[in-house]
Short mmCIF file of C-alpha atoms and ligand atoms in Angstrom, two decimals:
data_model
loop_
_atom_site.label_atom_id
_atom_site.label_comp_id
_atom_site.label_asym_id
_atom_site.label_seq_id
_atom_site.Cartn_x
_atom_site.Cartn_y
_atom_site.Cartn_z
CA MET A 5 -8.72 -29.36 23.22
CA ARG A 6 -9.18 -26.75 20.51
CA LYS A 7 -12.46 -24.82 20.58
CA LYS A 8 -14.30 -24.88 17.27
CA ILE A 9 -14.55 -21.61 15.40
CA ILE A 10 -17.25 -21.04 12.82
CA ALA A 11 -17.08 -17.83 10.83
CA GLY A 12 -19.43 -16.37 8.27
CA ASN A 13 -17.83 -14.63 5.32
CA TRP A 14 -20.47 -12.24 4.05
CA LYS A 15 -18.33 -11.16 1.07
CA MET A 16 -19.83 -8.16 -0.81
CA ASN A 17 -23.34 -8.68 0.51
CA MET A 18 -25.60 -6.80 2.92
CA THR A 19 -26.07 -3.04 3.07
CA PRO A 20 -25.73 -1.61 6.59
CA SER A 21 -29.47 -1.80 7.24
CA GLN A 22 -29.70 -5.34 5.83
CA ALA A 23 -26.73 -6.29 8.02
CA VAL A 24 -28.44 -5.13 11.18
CA ALA A 25 -31.61 -7.01 10.19
CA LEU A 26 -29.62 -10.21 9.57
CA CYS A 27 -27.96 -9.93 13.00
CA ALA A 28 -31.39 -9.70 14.60
CA GLU A 29 -32.71 -12.65 12.56
CA LEU A 30 -29.79 -14.91 13.49
CA LYS A 31 -29.36 -13.78 17.10
CA ASP A 32 -31.11 -16.67 18.85
CA LEU A 33 -30.09 -19.25 16.26
CA VAL A 34 -26.31 -18.91 16.63
CA LYS A 35 -25.99 -19.53 20.36
CA ASN A 36 -23.57 -22.38 21.05
CA ASP A 37 -21.11 -22.17 23.94
CA ASP A 38 -18.96 -24.90 22.40
CA VAL A 39 -18.14 -22.71 19.42
CA ASP A 40 -16.56 -19.30 18.77
CA VAL A 41 -18.88 -17.56 16.31
CA VAL A 42 -17.66 -14.76 14.05
CA TYR A 43 -19.30 -12.67 11.34
CA CYS A 44 -16.77 -11.31 8.85
CA VAL A 45 -18.56 -8.39 7.25
CA PRO A 46 -17.96 -5.67 4.65
CA ALA A 47 -16.07 -2.67 6.04
CA ILE A 48 -19.08 -0.37 5.91
CA ASP A 49 -21.13 -2.82 7.97
CA ILE A 50 -18.58 -3.14 10.78
CA VAL A 51 -19.77 -0.33 13.04
CA PRO A 52 -23.51 -1.12 12.83
CA VAL A 53 -22.83 -4.87 13.20
CA VAL A 54 -20.59 -4.35 16.26
CA ASN A 55 -23.46 -2.38 17.81
CA ALA A 56 -26.11 -4.88 16.76
CA LEU A 57 -24.11 -7.77 18.31
CA LYS A 58 -23.44 -6.14 21.69
CA GLY A 59 -24.37 -8.55 24.47
CA THR A 60 -24.37 -11.58 22.14
CA ASN A 61 -21.85 -14.41 21.75
CA VAL A 62 -20.90 -13.32 18.23
CA LYS A 63 -17.60 -11.57 17.42
CA VAL A 64 -16.94 -9.37 14.43
CA GLY A 65 -14.31 -9.87 11.76
CA ALA A 66 -13.24 -7.83 8.73
CA GLU A 67 -12.80 -9.30 5.26
CA ASN A 68 -9.59 -7.44 4.47
CA MET A 69 -7.19 -4.76 5.74
CA TYR A 70 -4.06 -2.95 4.62
CA PHE A 71 -0.65 -3.48 6.21
CA GLU A 72 0.51 0.13 6.45
CA GLU A 73 0.06 2.00 9.73
CA LYS A 74 -1.70 5.04 8.22
CA GLY A 75 -1.33 7.72 5.58
CA ALA A 76 -1.84 8.25 1.87
CA PHE A 77 -3.44 4.94 0.86
CA THR A 78 -6.77 6.11 -0.51
CA GLY A 79 -9.56 3.63 -0.02
CA GLU A 80 -7.70 1.35 2.38
CA ILE A 81 -8.47 0.47 6.01
CA SER A 82 -5.81 -0.07 8.67
CA ALA A 83 -5.56 -2.70 11.39
CA ALA A 84 -5.77 0.03 14.05
CA MET A 85 -9.04 1.32 12.56
CA LEU A 86 -10.53 -2.18 12.67
CA LYS A 87 -9.37 -2.75 16.22
CA ASP A 88 -10.75 0.58 17.41
CA ALA A 89 -14.12 -0.20 15.80
CA GLY A 90 -14.42 -3.42 17.83
CA VAL A 91 -13.18 -5.95 15.28
CA GLU A 92 -11.38 -9.06 16.61
CA TYR A 93 -10.70 -11.15 13.49
CA VAL A 94 -9.64 -10.38 9.94
CA ILE A 95 -9.72 -12.63 6.89
CA ILE A 96 -6.40 -12.46 5.08
CA GLY A 97 -5.64 -13.95 1.69
CA HIS A 98 -9.08 -15.15 0.65
CA SER A 99 -8.80 -16.70 -2.82
CA GLU A 100 -11.07 -13.98 -4.23
CA ARG A 101 -8.58 -11.35 -3.08
CA ARG A 102 -5.63 -13.38 -4.35
CA ASP A 103 -7.34 -13.82 -7.72
CA TYR A 104 -9.34 -10.63 -8.47
CA PHE A 105 -7.13 -8.19 -6.58
CA LYS A 106 -3.79 -9.89 -7.27
CA GLU A 107 -2.75 -10.16 -3.64
CA ASP A 108 0.41 -12.24 -3.44
CA ASP A 109 2.06 -14.08 -0.57
CA ALA A 110 4.62 -11.32 0.10
CA LEU A 111 1.79 -8.81 0.61
CA LEU A 112 -0.23 -11.27 2.68
CA ASN A 113 2.75 -11.90 4.94
CA LYS A 114 2.87 -8.16 5.69
CA LYS A 115 -0.86 -8.13 6.40
CA VAL A 116 -0.62 -11.12 8.75
CA LYS A 117 2.18 -9.47 10.71
CA LYS A 118 0.36 -6.13 10.94
CA ALA A 119 -2.89 -7.76 12.06
CA ILE A 120 -1.09 -9.62 14.86
CA GLU A 121 0.78 -6.47 15.90
CA ALA A 122 -2.56 -4.64 16.19
CA GLY A 123 -4.08 -7.41 18.32
CA LEU A 124 -6.35 -8.84 15.61
CA THR A 125 -6.60 -12.57 14.93
CA PRO A 126 -5.95 -13.36 11.26
CA ILE A 127 -8.06 -15.97 9.52
CA LEU A 128 -5.44 -16.86 6.95
CA CYS A 129 -6.86 -18.55 3.84
CA CYS A 130 -5.14 -21.02 1.58
CA GLY A 131 -6.27 -23.48 -1.06
CA GLU A 132 -5.63 -25.02 -4.44
CA THR A 133 -7.28 -24.69 -7.85
CA LEU A 134 -8.92 -27.69 -9.49
CA GLU A 135 -6.04 -27.80 -11.95
CA GLN A 136 -3.50 -28.02 -9.11
CA ARG A 137 -5.50 -30.79 -7.43
CA GLU A 138 -5.65 -32.76 -10.66
CA MET A 139 -1.90 -32.30 -11.13
CA GLY A 140 -1.35 -33.79 -7.66
CA ILE A 141 0.39 -30.71 -6.24
CA THR A 142 -2.28 -29.64 -3.71
CA MET A 143 -0.16 -30.11 -0.61
CA ASP A 144 3.00 -28.66 -2.17
CA TRP A 145 1.08 -25.54 -3.15
CA ILE A 146 -0.56 -25.10 0.25
CA ARG A 147 2.70 -25.68 2.12
CA MET A 148 4.27 -22.97 -0.03
CA GLN A 149 1.40 -20.58 0.77
CA ILE A 150 1.60 -21.27 4.52
CA LYS A 151 5.37 -20.94 4.67
CA SER A 152 5.39 -17.67 2.70
CA ASP A 153 2.42 -16.11 4.49
CA LEU A 154 3.82 -16.94 7.94
CA ALA A 155 7.47 -16.09 7.26
CA GLY A 156 8.90 -14.36 10.32
CA VAL A 157 5.77 -14.89 12.46
CA ALA A 158 6.57 -16.18 15.98
CA ALA A 159 5.30 -19.55 17.21
CA ALA A 160 3.30 -17.95 20.04
CA ASP A 161 1.39 -15.87 17.48
CA VAL A 162 0.84 -18.80 15.14
CA ALA A 163 -0.66 -20.78 18.03
CA LYS A 164 -3.45 -18.16 18.29
CA LEU A 165 -4.03 -17.93 14.56
CA VAL A 166 -6.88 -19.36 12.49
CA ILE A 167 -6.06 -20.96 9.14
CA ALA A 168 -8.86 -21.62 6.65
CA TYR A 169 -8.35 -24.33 4.06
CA GLU A 170 -10.58 -23.45 1.12
CA PRO A 171 -10.18 -25.42 -2.09
CA ILE A 172 -10.96 -22.82 -4.77
CA TRP A 173 -13.03 -25.29 -6.79
CA ALA A 174 -15.36 -25.75 -3.80
CA ILE A 175 -16.07 -22.06 -3.15
CA GLY A 176 -19.56 -20.96 -4.09
CA THR A 177 -19.92 -23.96 -6.41
CA GLY A 178 -22.00 -26.23 -4.20
CA LYS A 179 -19.18 -28.76 -4.68
CA THR A 180 -17.88 -29.50 -1.19
CA ALA A 181 -14.60 -31.32 -0.80
CA THR A 182 -15.26 -34.79 0.56
CA THR A 183 -14.72 -35.04 4.29
CA ALA A 184 -11.66 -37.20 3.62
CA GLN A 185 -10.18 -34.64 1.21
CA ALA A 186 -10.80 -31.79 3.66
CA GLU A 187 -9.32 -33.72 6.61
CA GLU A 188 -6.30 -34.79 4.58
CA VAL A 189 -5.34 -31.20 3.75
CA CYS A 190 -6.19 -29.77 7.19
CA GLY A 191 -4.00 -32.50 8.72
CA GLY A 192 -1.30 -31.67 6.20
CA ILE A 193 -1.41 -28.00 7.21
CA ARG A 194 -1.05 -29.00 10.86
CA ALA A 195 1.94 -31.19 9.98
CA CYS A 196 3.46 -28.26 8.09
CA ILE A 197 3.07 -26.03 11.17
CA ALA A 198 4.71 -28.73 13.33
CA GLU A 199 7.59 -28.83 10.87
CA ILE A 200 8.15 -25.05 10.72
CA TYR A 201 7.44 -24.50 14.43
CA ASP A 202 6.81 -27.35 16.86
CA GLN A 203 4.20 -29.89 17.92
CA ALA A 204 2.62 -27.67 20.60
CA THR A 205 2.06 -24.85 18.10
CA ALA A 206 0.58 -27.28 15.60
CA GLU A 207 -1.79 -28.68 18.25
CA ALA A 208 -2.94 -25.17 19.20
CA VAL A 209 -3.57 -23.56 15.80
CA ARG A 210 -7.19 -23.77 14.66
CA ILE A 211 -7.78 -24.92 11.09
CA GLN A 212 -11.13 -24.36 9.39
CA TYR A 213 -12.52 -25.90 6.24
CA GLY A 214 -14.33 -23.62 3.80
CA GLY A 215 -16.09 -24.19 0.49
CA SER A 216 -19.81 -24.89 0.19
CA VAL A 217 -20.24 -25.70 3.89
CA ASN A 218 -23.96 -26.04 4.60
CA ALA A 219 -26.39 -27.30 7.23
CA GLY A 220 -26.24 -30.78 5.72
CA ASN A 221 -22.47 -31.35 5.65
CA ALA A 222 -21.19 -29.27 8.60
CA ALA A 223 -21.51 -31.95 11.31
CA GLU A 224 -19.58 -34.55 9.33
CA LEU A 225 -16.79 -32.11 8.39
CA PHE A 226 -16.42 -30.67 11.89
CA ALA A 227 -16.21 -34.14 13.46
CA GLU A 228 -12.81 -34.69 11.83
CA LYS A 229 -9.84 -34.42 14.16
CA ASP A 230 -8.00 -31.69 12.25
CA ILE A 231 -11.04 -29.62 11.20
CA ASP A 232 -11.72 -27.04 13.88
CA GLY A 233 -14.73 -25.38 12.31
CA GLY A 234 -15.59 -23.64 9.08
CA LEU A 235 -15.46 -20.48 7.02
CA VAL A 236 -18.91 -20.20 5.52
CA GLY A 237 -19.88 -17.98 2.60
CA GLY A 238 -23.33 -18.34 1.03
CA ALA A 239 -24.90 -20.25 3.92
CA SER A 240 -23.86 -17.57 6.44
CA LEU A 241 -26.43 -15.14 5.01
CA LYS A 242 -29.47 -17.14 6.03
CA ALA A 243 -31.07 -18.91 8.95
CA ASP A 244 -29.17 -22.06 7.95
CA PHE A 245 -26.08 -20.52 9.55
CA GLY A 246 -27.71 -21.25 12.90
CA LYS A 247 -27.85 -24.96 12.02
CA ILE A 248 -24.17 -24.89 11.04
CA VAL A 249 -23.16 -23.19 14.30
CA CYS A 250 -25.28 -25.67 16.28
CA TYR A 251 -23.94 -28.65 14.29
CA ASN A 252 -23.38 -30.66 17.51
CA LYS A 253 -26.78 -30.04 19.13
P1 LIG B 323 -19.02 -20.64 0.14
O1 LIG B 323 -17.79 -19.63 0.37
O2 LIG B 323 -19.38 -21.20 1.49
O3 LIG B 323 -20.11 -19.80 -0.45
O4 LIG B 323 -18.53 -21.70 -0.78
C1 LIG B 323 -16.78 -19.92 1.29
C2 LIG B 323 -15.76 -18.81 1.31
O5 LIG B 323 -15.42 -18.29 0.23
O6 LIG B 323 -15.25 -18.44 2.37
#
């Protein structure tokens, strides 16, 4: 049985003091032993959030990292820095980074490998544009992303990984994929993992759905057999996140 994992993706929101206040506000609302709860926060919020969450059930994730060990990469943050600060998860390949910051699959593959080497759990994002969906190439595109991003990654590491399926047209638009659409692609990702690796790895890897998840649609999405939780943007910044985390209560 895979444990559900529900992660907030704060994106470029919350100053350090706002971040600490939000942790306090959500503290009692996000308790659910059936679920791993993660806040993926801006780099500057990591240290105060790690401190604010001490003694709670919530883990901290980063929204990005660089693949190099250390050195002259002005403005970047390494996997070792994240790990040392108390981070356990890192989002890799969010569509906003692929689009606005031109991160490609070759770069993301390096980031995935470095994160694993440092002992971080990648939350690897994939997803199609509306145009690709309408062309009927959704699954081809996502299989290509998964295969490229995981090239050379061992089965044992993939089993511990989190993959987030986020249709780009559903992010921040209020337009959620239907439960059937989300389940179809999450199942397709699992089949792809079984094909590249094996059935046991495919059964172990946790696959989230992301894109306009809210308190009203979370329970239905998370009830699907291949949807192991969610990556939540907008709704993670308010009390509603508690309802999403406690979707089964
Ligand atoms: P959203 O964002 O929930 O605001 O649609 C999801 C994400 O980008 O991870």
